[in-house]
Amino acid sequence: MPGPPSLLTPALTVALLQENGFPMLTHILHAYDLQLKTAKRLLADIPDDQMCTQPNGLVNHPTWSLGHLVVSANGVGKMFGIEPGMPENWGELFKTGGTPSDDPTGMPSKAELLSELEQLHERYKAALPNVNQSVLDAETPNEQTRAYFPTVGSMVVFIMTSHEMDHLGQVAAWRRAAGLGSAS
């Protein structure tokens, strides 16, 4: 049995995901499903005309947050064989380090964002159980990113868990700033 989490290496993390028919992958995919439900709940009552507003200086509005999740996960998905499935202009609209705009012109609708996120979740869930361990063990291609996520597997788990919940947390904070309160 592995030691404390601080002793888990990327290779051991991948091995734990894949031993005995992916027991940890089952748990990660369950959490991934819950996050999609959270996204739908957070967005359900936000009027379309408010999706790009930036109340009280909160820059990352729901449109940018959801679009960014789709763009980021599409980029990481390419590392293990998932073909990108988003509109071409989204890469520029929602790139890491980009500045979200409060102008809704040319932005996708809430329905489009949720549809793309849901389709992406389905592609991840279909592909991951069949990914060869050597793919997940491979070094993360981007040198700057590699400092934080040395392997493709570590990057995949981050994108599916921490990254998605971080941005959904921003949507939850945005809701309060916009006067919508907690999602029900």
Coordinates of N, CA and C in Angstrom, one line a residue:
M1 N 0.9 -1.2 0.0 CA 0.0 0.0 0.0 C 0.9 1.2 0.0
P2 N 0.5 2.2 -0.8 CA 1.4 3.4 -0.8 C 1.4 4.2 0.5
G3 N 2.4 5.0 0.6 CA 2.5 5.9 1.8 C 1.6 7.1 1.7
P4 N 1.8 8.1 2.5 CA 1.0 9.3 2.5 C 1.0 9.9 1.1
P5 N 0.0 10.7 0.8 CA -0.1 11.3 -0.5 C 1.2 12.0 -1.0
S6 N 1.9 12.6 -0.1 CA 3.2 13.3 -0.4 C 4.2 12.3 -1.0
L7 N 4.0 11.0 -0.8 CA 5.0 10.0 -1.3 C 4.5 9.4 -2.6
L8 N 3.3 9.8 -3.1 CA 2.9 9.2 -4.4 C 3.6 9.9 -5.5
T9 N 4.2 9.0 -6.3 CA 4.9 9.5 -7.5 C 3.9 9.5 -8.7
P10 N 4.1 10.2 -9.8 CA 3.2 10.1 -10.9 C 3.1 8.7 -11.4
A11 N 4.1 7.9 -11.4 CA 4.0 6.5 -11.9 C 3.2 5.7 -10.9
L12 N 3.3 5.9 -9.6 CA 2.5 5.2 -8.7 C 1.0 5.6 -8.8
T13 N 0.8 6.9 -9.0 CA -0.6 7.3 -9.2 C -1.2 6.6 -10.4
V14 N -0.5 6.5 -11.5 CA -1.0 5.9 -12.7 C -1.3 4.4 -12.4
A15 N -0.3 3.8 -11.7 CA -0.5 2.3 -11.3 C -1.7 2.1 -10.5
L16 N -1.9 3.0 -9.5 CA -3.1 2.8 -8.7 C -4.4 3.0 -9.5
L17 N -4.4 3.9 -10.5 CA -5.5 4.0 -11.3 C -5.8 2.8 -12.2
Q18 N -4.8 2.1 -12.5 CA -5.0 1.0 -13.5 C -5.0 -0.4 -12.8
E19 N -4.5 -0.6 -11.6 CA -4.5 -1.9 -11.1 C -6.0 -2.4 -10.8
N20 N -6.1 -3.7 -11.0 CA -7.4 -4.3 -10.7 C -8.6 -3.7 -11.4
G21 N -8.4 -3.4 -12.7 CA -9.6 -2.9 -13.5 C -9.9 -1.4 -13.1
F22 N -8.9 -0.6 -12.8 CA -9.1 0.8 -12.7 C -10.0 1.2 -11.5
P23 N -9.7 0.7 -10.3 CA -10.6 1.0 -9.1 C -10.6 2.5 -8.8
M24 N -9.5 3.2 -8.9 CA -9.5 4.6 -8.6 C -10.1 5.4 -9.8
L25 N -10.0 4.9 -11.0 CA -10.6 5.6 -12.1 C -12.1 5.6 -11.9
T26 N -12.7 4.6 -11.4 CA -14.1 4.5 -11.1 C -14.5 5.7 -10.2
H27 N -13.7 5.9 -9.2 CA -14.0 7.0 -8.2 C -13.8 8.4 -8.9
I28 N -12.8 8.5 -9.7 CA -12.5 9.8 -10.4 C -13.7 10.1 -11.4
L29 N -14.1 9.1 -12.1 CA -15.2 9.3 -13.0 C -16.5 9.6 -12.3
H30 N -16.7 9.0 -11.1 CA -17.9 9.4 -10.3 C -17.9 10.9 -9.9
A31 N -16.7 11.3 -9.5 CA -16.5 12.7 -9.1 C -16.7 13.6 -10.3
Y32 N -16.2 13.2 -11.5 CA -16.4 13.9 -12.7 C -17.9 14.1 -13.1
D33 N -18.7 13.0 -12.9 CA -20.1 13.1 -13.1 C -20.8 14.1 -12.1
L34 N -20.4 14.1 -10.9 CA -20.9 15.0 -9.9 C -20.6 16.4 -10.3
Q35 N -19.4 16.7 -10.8 CA -19.0 18.0 -11.2 C -19.9 18.5 -12.3
L36 N -20.2 17.7 -13.3 CA -21.1 18.1 -14.4 C -22.5 18.4 -13.8
K37 N -23.0 17.7 -12.9 CA -24.2 18.0 -12.3 C -24.2 19.3 -11.6
T38 N -23.0 19.6 -10.9 CA -22.8 20.9 -10.2 C -22.8 22.0 -11.2
A39 N -22.2 21.8 -12.4 CA -22.1 22.9 -13.4 C -23.6 23.2 -13.9
K40 N -24.3 22.1 -14.1 CA -25.7 22.4 -14.6 C -26.5 23.1 -13.5
R41 N -26.4 22.7 -12.3 CA -27.1 23.3 -11.2 C -26.7 24.8 -11.0
L42 N -25.4 25.1 -11.1 CA -24.9 26.5 -11.0 C -25.5 27.4 -12.1
L43 N -25.6 26.8 -13.3 CA -26.0 27.6 -14.4 C -27.5 27.7 -14.7
A44 N -28.2 26.8 -14.1 CA -29.7 26.6 -14.4 C -30.5 27.8 -14.4
D45 N -30.3 28.7 -13.4 CA -31.2 29.9 -13.3 C -30.5 31.2 -13.6
I46 N -29.3 31.1 -14.2 CA -28.6 32.3 -14.7 C -29.2 32.7 -16.0
P47 N -29.8 33.9 -16.1 CA -30.4 34.3 -17.4 C -29.3 34.5 -18.4
D48 N -29.6 34.1 -19.7 CA -28.6 34.1 -20.7 C -27.9 35.5 -20.9
D49 N -28.7 36.6 -20.7 CA -28.2 37.9 -20.8 C -27.3 38.4 -19.7
Q50 N -27.1 37.5 -18.7 CA -26.2 37.8 -17.6 C -24.9 37.0 -17.6
M51 N -24.8 36.0 -18.5 CA -23.7 35.1 -18.5 C -22.3 35.7 -18.7
C52 N -22.3 36.9 -19.2 CA -21.0 37.6 -19.5 C -20.8 38.8 -18.6
T53 N -21.7 39.0 -17.6 CA -21.5 40.2 -16.7 C -20.4 40.0 -15.7
Q54 N -19.8 41.0 -15.3 CA -18.7 41.0 -14.3 C -19.0 41.8 -13.1
P55 N -19.9 41.3 -12.2 CA -20.4 42.1 -11.1 C -19.2 42.2 -10.0
N56 N -19.2 43.4 -9.5 CA -18.2 43.7 -8.4 C -16.8 43.3 -8.7
G57 N -16.4 43.5 -10.0 CA -15.1 43.3 -10.4 C -14.7 41.8 -10.6
L58 N -15.6 40.9 -10.5 CA -15.3 39.5 -10.8 C -15.2 39.3 -12.3
V59 N -14.0 39.0 -12.7 CA -13.7 39.0 -14.2 C -14.1 37.7 -14.8
N60 N -13.9 36.6 -14.2 CA -14.2 35.3 -14.8 C -15.7 35.0 -14.6
H61 N -16.5 35.4 -15.6 CA -17.9 35.2 -15.6 C -18.2 33.8 -16.0
P62 N -19.5 33.3 -15.9 CA -19.8 32.0 -16.2 C -19.5 31.5 -17.7
T63 N -19.7 32.4 -18.6 CA -19.4 32.1 -20.0 C -17.9 31.7 -20.1
W64 N -17.0 32.6 -19.6 CA -15.6 32.4 -19.7 C -15.2 31.1 -18.9
S65 N -15.7 31.0 -17.7 CA -15.3 29.8 -16.9 C -15.7 28.5 -17.6
L66 N -16.9 28.4 -18.1 CA -17.3 27.1 -18.8 C -16.5 26.9 -20.1
G67 N -16.4 28.0 -20.8 CA -15.6 27.9 -22.1 C -14.2 27.5 -21.8
H68 N -13.6 28.1 -20.8 CA -12.2 27.7 -20.5 C -12.1 26.3 -20.0
L69 N -13.0 25.7 -19.3 CA -13.0 24.3 -18.9 C -13.0 23.4 -20.2
V70 N -13.8 23.8 -21.1 CA -13.9 23.0 -22.4 C -12.6 23.1 -23.2
V71 N -12.1 24.3 -23.3 CA -10.8 24.5 -24.0 C -9.7 23.7 -23.4
S72 N -9.5 23.9 -22.1 CA -8.4 23.2 -21.3 C -8.5 21.7 -21.4
A73 N -9.7 21.2 -21.2 CA -9.9 19.7 -21.2 C -9.7 19.2 -22.6
N74 N -10.1 19.9 -23.7 CA -9.8 19.5 -25.0 C -8.3 19.4 -25.3
G75 N -7.6 20.4 -24.8 CA -6.1 20.4 -25.0 C -5.5 19.2 -24.3
V76 N -5.9 18.9 -23.1 CA -5.3 17.8 -22.3 C -5.8 16.5 -23.0
G77 N -7.0 16.4 -23.4 CA -7.6 15.2 -24.1 C -6.7 14.8 -25.3
K78 N -6.2 15.8 -26.0 CA -5.4 15.4 -27.2 C -4.2 14.6 -26.8
M79 N -3.7 14.8 -25.5 CA -2.5 14.1 -25.1 C -2.7 12.6 -24.9
F80 N -4.0 12.2 -24.8 CA -4.3 10.7 -24.7 C -5.3 10.3 -25.8
G81 N -5.4 11.0 -26.9 CA -6.1 10.5 -28.0 C -7.5 11.0 -28.3
I82 N -8.0 12.0 -27.5 CA -9.3 12.5 -27.7 C -9.2 13.6 -28.7
E83 N -10.0 13.5 -29.8 CA -10.1 14.5 -30.8 C -10.8 15.7 -30.2
P84 N -10.3 16.9 -30.4 CA -11.1 18.1 -30.0 C -12.4 18.2 -30.6
G85 N -13.4 18.6 -29.9 CA -14.8 18.7 -30.4 C -15.4 20.0 -30.2
M86 N -14.7 21.0 -30.0 CA -15.3 22.3 -29.7 C -15.2 23.2 -31.0
P87 N -16.0 24.3 -31.0 CA -15.8 25.2 -32.1 C -14.4 25.8 -32.2
E88 N -13.9 26.1 -33.4 CA -12.5 26.5 -33.5 C -12.2 27.8 -32.8
N89 N -13.2 28.8 -32.8 CA -12.9 30.1 -32.2 C -12.8 30.1 -30.7
W90 N -13.2 29.0 -30.0 CA -13.2 28.9 -28.6 C -11.8 29.0 -28.0
G91 N -10.8 28.4 -28.7 CA -9.5 28.4 -28.2 C -9.0 29.8 -27.9
E92 N -9.3 30.7 -28.7 CA -8.9 32.1 -28.5 C -9.7 32.8 -27.5
L93 N -11.0 32.6 -27.5 CA -12.0 33.2 -26.6 C -11.7 32.9 -25.1
F94 N -11.3 31.6 -24.9 CA -11.2 31.1 -23.5 C -9.9 30.6 -23.1
K95 N -8.8 31.1 -23.7 CA -7.5 30.5 -23.5 C -7.0 30.9 -22.1
T96 N -6.1 30.1 -21.5 CA -5.5 30.4 -20.3 C -4.7 31.7 -20.4
G97 N -4.9 32.5 -19.4 CA -4.2 33.8 -19.4 C -5.0 34.9 -20.2
G98 N -6.1 34.5 -20.9 CA -6.8 35.5 -21.6 C -7.6 36.4 -20.7
T99 N -8.1 37.5 -21.3 CA -8.9 38.4 -20.5 C -10.4 38.2 -20.9
P100 N -11.2 37.7 -20.0 CA -12.6 37.6 -20.3 C -13.3 38.9 -20.6
S101 N -14.1 39.0 -21.6 CA -14.8 40.2 -22.0 C -16.3 40.1 -21.5
D102 N -16.8 41.3 -21.1 CA -18.2 41.4 -20.7 C -19.1 41.6 -21.9
D103 N -18.5 41.6 -23.1 CA -19.3 41.8 -24.4 C -19.8 40.4 -24.8
P104 N -21.1 40.2 -24.8 CA -21.6 38.8 -25.2 C -21.5 38.6 -26.7
T105 N -21.2 39.6 -27.5 CA -21.1 39.4 -29.0 C -20.2 38.3 -29.3
G106 N -20.6 37.3 -30.1 CA -19.8 36.2 -30.5 C -19.5 35.1 -29.5
M107 N -20.1 35.3 -28.3 CA -19.9 34.3 -27.3 C -21.0 33.2 -27.4
P108 N -20.6 31.9 -27.0 CA -21.6 30.9 -27.1 C -22.7 31.0 -26.0
S109 N -23.8 30.4 -26.3 CA -24.9 30.5 -25.3 C -24.7 29.6 -24.2
K110 N -25.4 29.7 -23.1 CA -25.3 28.8 -22.0 C -25.6 27.4 -22.4
A111 N -26.6 27.2 -23.3 CA -26.9 25.8 -23.8 C -25.8 25.2 -24.5
E112 N -25.1 26.0 -25.4 CA -23.9 25.5 -26.1 C -22.8 25.2 -25.2
L113 N -22.5 26.0 -24.2 CA -21.5 25.7 -23.3 C -21.7 24.4 -22.5
L114 N -22.9 24.2 -22.0 CA -23.2 23.0 -21.3 C -23.2 21.8 -22.2
S115 N -23.7 21.9 -23.4 CA -23.6 20.8 -24.3 C -22.2 20.4 -24.6
E116 N -21.3 21.4 -24.9 CA -19.9 21.0 -25.1 C -19.3 20.4 -23.9
L117 N -19.5 20.9 -22.7 CA -19.0 20.3 -21.5 C -19.5 18.9 -21.3
E118 N -20.7 18.7 -21.5 CA -21.3 17.3 -21.4 C -20.7 16.4 -22.4
Q119 N -20.6 16.8 -23.6 CA -20.0 15.9 -24.7 C -18.5 15.6 -24.3
L120 N -17.8 16.6 -23.8 CA -16.4 16.4 -23.4 C -16.3 15.4 -22.3
H121 N -17.2 15.5 -21.3 CA -17.2 14.5 -20.2 C -17.4 13.1 -20.7
E122 N -18.3 13.0 -21.7 CA -18.6 11.7 -22.2 C -17.4 11.1 -23.0
R123 N -16.7 12.0 -23.7 CA -15.5 11.5 -24.4 C -14.4 11.1 -23.5
Y124 N -14.2 11.8 -22.4 CA -13.2 11.4 -21.4 C -13.6 10.1 -20.8
K125 N -14.9 9.9 -20.4 CA -15.3 8.7 -19.7 C -15.2 7.5 -20.6
A126 N -15.4 7.7 -21.9 CA -15.3 6.6 -22.9 C -13.9 6.2 -23.2
A127 N -13.0 7.2 -23.2 CA -11.6 7.0 -23.6 C -10.7 6.5 -22.5
L128 N -10.8 7.0 -21.3 CA -9.9 6.8 -20.2 C -9.7 5.3 -19.9
P129 N -10.8 4.5 -19.8 CA -10.5 3.1 -19.4 C -9.7 2.3 -20.4
N130 N -9.6 2.8 -21.6 CA -8.8 2.1 -22.6 C -7.4 2.7 -22.9
V131 N -7.0 3.7 -22.2 CA -5.8 4.4 -22.4 C -4.6 3.5 -21.9
N132 N -3.6 3.3 -22.7 CA -2.5 2.5 -22.3 C -1.7 3.2 -21.2
Q133 N -1.2 2.5 -20.2 CA -0.4 3.1 -19.1 C 0.8 3.9 -19.6
S134 N 1.4 3.5 -20.7 CA 2.6 4.2 -21.2 C 2.2 5.6 -21.7
V135 N 1.0 5.8 -22.2 CA 0.5 7.1 -22.6 C 0.4 8.0 -21.3
L136 N -0.2 7.5 -20.3 CA -0.4 8.3 -19.0 C 1.0 8.5 -18.3
D137 N 1.9 7.6 -18.5 CA 3.2 7.7 -17.9 C 4.1 8.7 -18.7
A138 N 3.7 9.0 -19.9 CA 4.6 9.9 -20.8 C 4.7 11.3 -20.1
E139 N 5.8 11.8 -20.4 CA 6.1 13.2 -19.9 C 5.1 14.2 -20.6
T140 N 4.7 15.1 -19.7 CA 3.8 16.2 -20.2 C 4.6 17.0 -21.3
P141 N 4.0 17.2 -22.5 CA 4.7 17.8 -23.6 C 5.2 19.2 -23.3
N142 N 4.4 20.0 -22.6 CA 4.7 21.4 -22.4 C 5.7 21.5 -21.3
E143 N 6.9 22.1 -21.5 CA 7.9 22.2 -20.5 C 7.5 23.0 -19.3
Q144 N 6.8 24.1 -19.5 CA 6.4 25.0 -18.4 C 5.3 24.2 -17.5
T145 N 4.4 23.5 -18.2 CA 3.4 22.8 -17.4 C 4.0 21.6 -16.7
R146 N 5.1 21.0 -17.3 CA 5.7 19.8 -16.7 C 6.2 20.1 -15.3
A147 N 6.6 21.3 -15.0 CA 7.1 21.6 -13.7 C 6.0 21.3 -12.6
Y148 N 4.7 21.4 -13.0 CA 3.6 21.1 -12.0 C 3.0 19.7 -12.2
F149 N 3.0 19.3 -13.5 CA 2.4 18.0 -13.9 C 3.4 17.2 -14.7
P150 N 4.2 16.4 -14.1 CA 5.3 15.8 -14.9 C 4.8 14.8 -15.9
T151 N 3.6 14.2 -15.7 CA 3.2 13.2 -16.7 C 1.8 13.6 -17.2
V152 N 1.5 12.9 -18.3 CA 0.1 13.1 -18.9 C -0.9 12.7 -17.9
G153 N -0.7 11.6 -17.2 CA -1.7 11.1 -16.2 C -1.9 12.1 -15.1
S154 N -0.9 12.7 -14.6 CA -1.1 13.7 -13.6 C -1.8 14.9 -14.1
M155 N -1.6 15.3 -15.3 CA -2.3 16.4 -15.9 C -3.8 16.1 -16.2
V156 N -4.1 14.9 -16.6 CA -5.5 14.4 -16.8 C -6.3 14.5 -15.5
V157 N -5.7 13.9 -14.5 CA -6.4 13.9 -13.2 C -6.6 15.3 -12.7
F158 N -5.7 16.2 -12.8 CA -5.8 17.6 -12.4 C -7.0 18.2 -13.2
I159 N -7.0 18.1 -14.5 CA -8.0 18.7 -15.3 C -9.4 18.2 -15.0
M160 N -9.5 16.9 -14.7 CA -10.8 16.3 -14.4 C -11.3 16.7 -12.9
T161 N -10.4 17.0 -12.1 CA -10.8 17.2 -10.7 C -10.6 18.7 -10.2
S162 N -9.4 19.0 -9.8 CA -9.1 20.3 -9.2 C -9.4 21.5 -10.2
H163 N -9.0 21.4 -11.4 CA -9.2 22.5 -12.3 C -10.7 22.8 -12.5
E164 N -11.4 21.7 -12.8 CA -12.8 21.9 -13.0 C -13.5 22.5 -11.8
M165 N -13.2 21.9 -10.6 CA -13.9 22.4 -9.4 C -13.5 23.9 -9.1
D166 N -12.2 24.2 -9.4 CA -11.8 25.6 -9.2 C -12.6 26.6 -9.9
H167 N -12.9 26.3 -11.2 CA -13.6 27.2 -12.0 C -15.1 27.1 -11.7
L168 N -15.6 26.0 -11.3 CA -17.0 25.9 -10.8 C -17.2 26.7 -9.5
G169 N -16.2 26.7 -8.7 CA -16.2 27.5 -7.5 C -16.2 29.0 -7.8
Q170 N -15.6 29.4 -8.9 CA -15.6 30.8 -9.4 C -17.0 31.2 -9.8
V171 N -17.7 30.2 -10.5 CA -19.1 30.5 -10.9 C -20.0 30.6 -9.6
A172 N -19.8 29.8 -8.6 CA -20.5 29.9 -7.4 C -20.3 31.3 -6.7
A173 N -19.1 31.8 -6.7 CA -18.8 33.1 -6.2 C -19.4 34.2 -7.0
W174 N -19.4 34.0 -8.4 CA -20.0 34.9 -9.3 C -21.5 35.1 -9.0
R175 N -22.1 33.9 -8.8 CA -23.6 33.9 -8.5 C -23.9 34.8 -7.3
R176 N -23.1 34.7 -6.3 CA -23.4 35.6 -5.1 C -23.2 37.0 -5.4
A177 N -22.1 37.3 -6.1 CA -21.8 38.7 -6.5 C -22.9 39.3 -7.4
A178 N -23.5 38.4 -8.2 CA -24.6 38.9 -9.1 C -25.9 38.9 -8.4
G179 N -26.0 38.6 -7.2 CA -27.2 38.6 -6.4 C -28.1 37.4 -6.6
L180 N -27.6 36.3 -7.1 CA -28.4 35.1 -7.4 C -28.4 34.2 -6.2
G181 N -27.4 34.3 -5.3 CA -27.3 33.4 -4.2 C -26.9 32.0 -4.5
S182 N -27.0 31.1 -3.6 CA -26.6 29.7 -3.8 C -27.5 29.1 -4.8
A183 N -26.9 28.2 -5.6 CA -27.7 27.4 -6.5 C -28.5 26.3 -5.8
S184 N -29.6 26.0 -6.2 CA -30.4 25.0 -5.5 C -30.5 23.7 -6.3

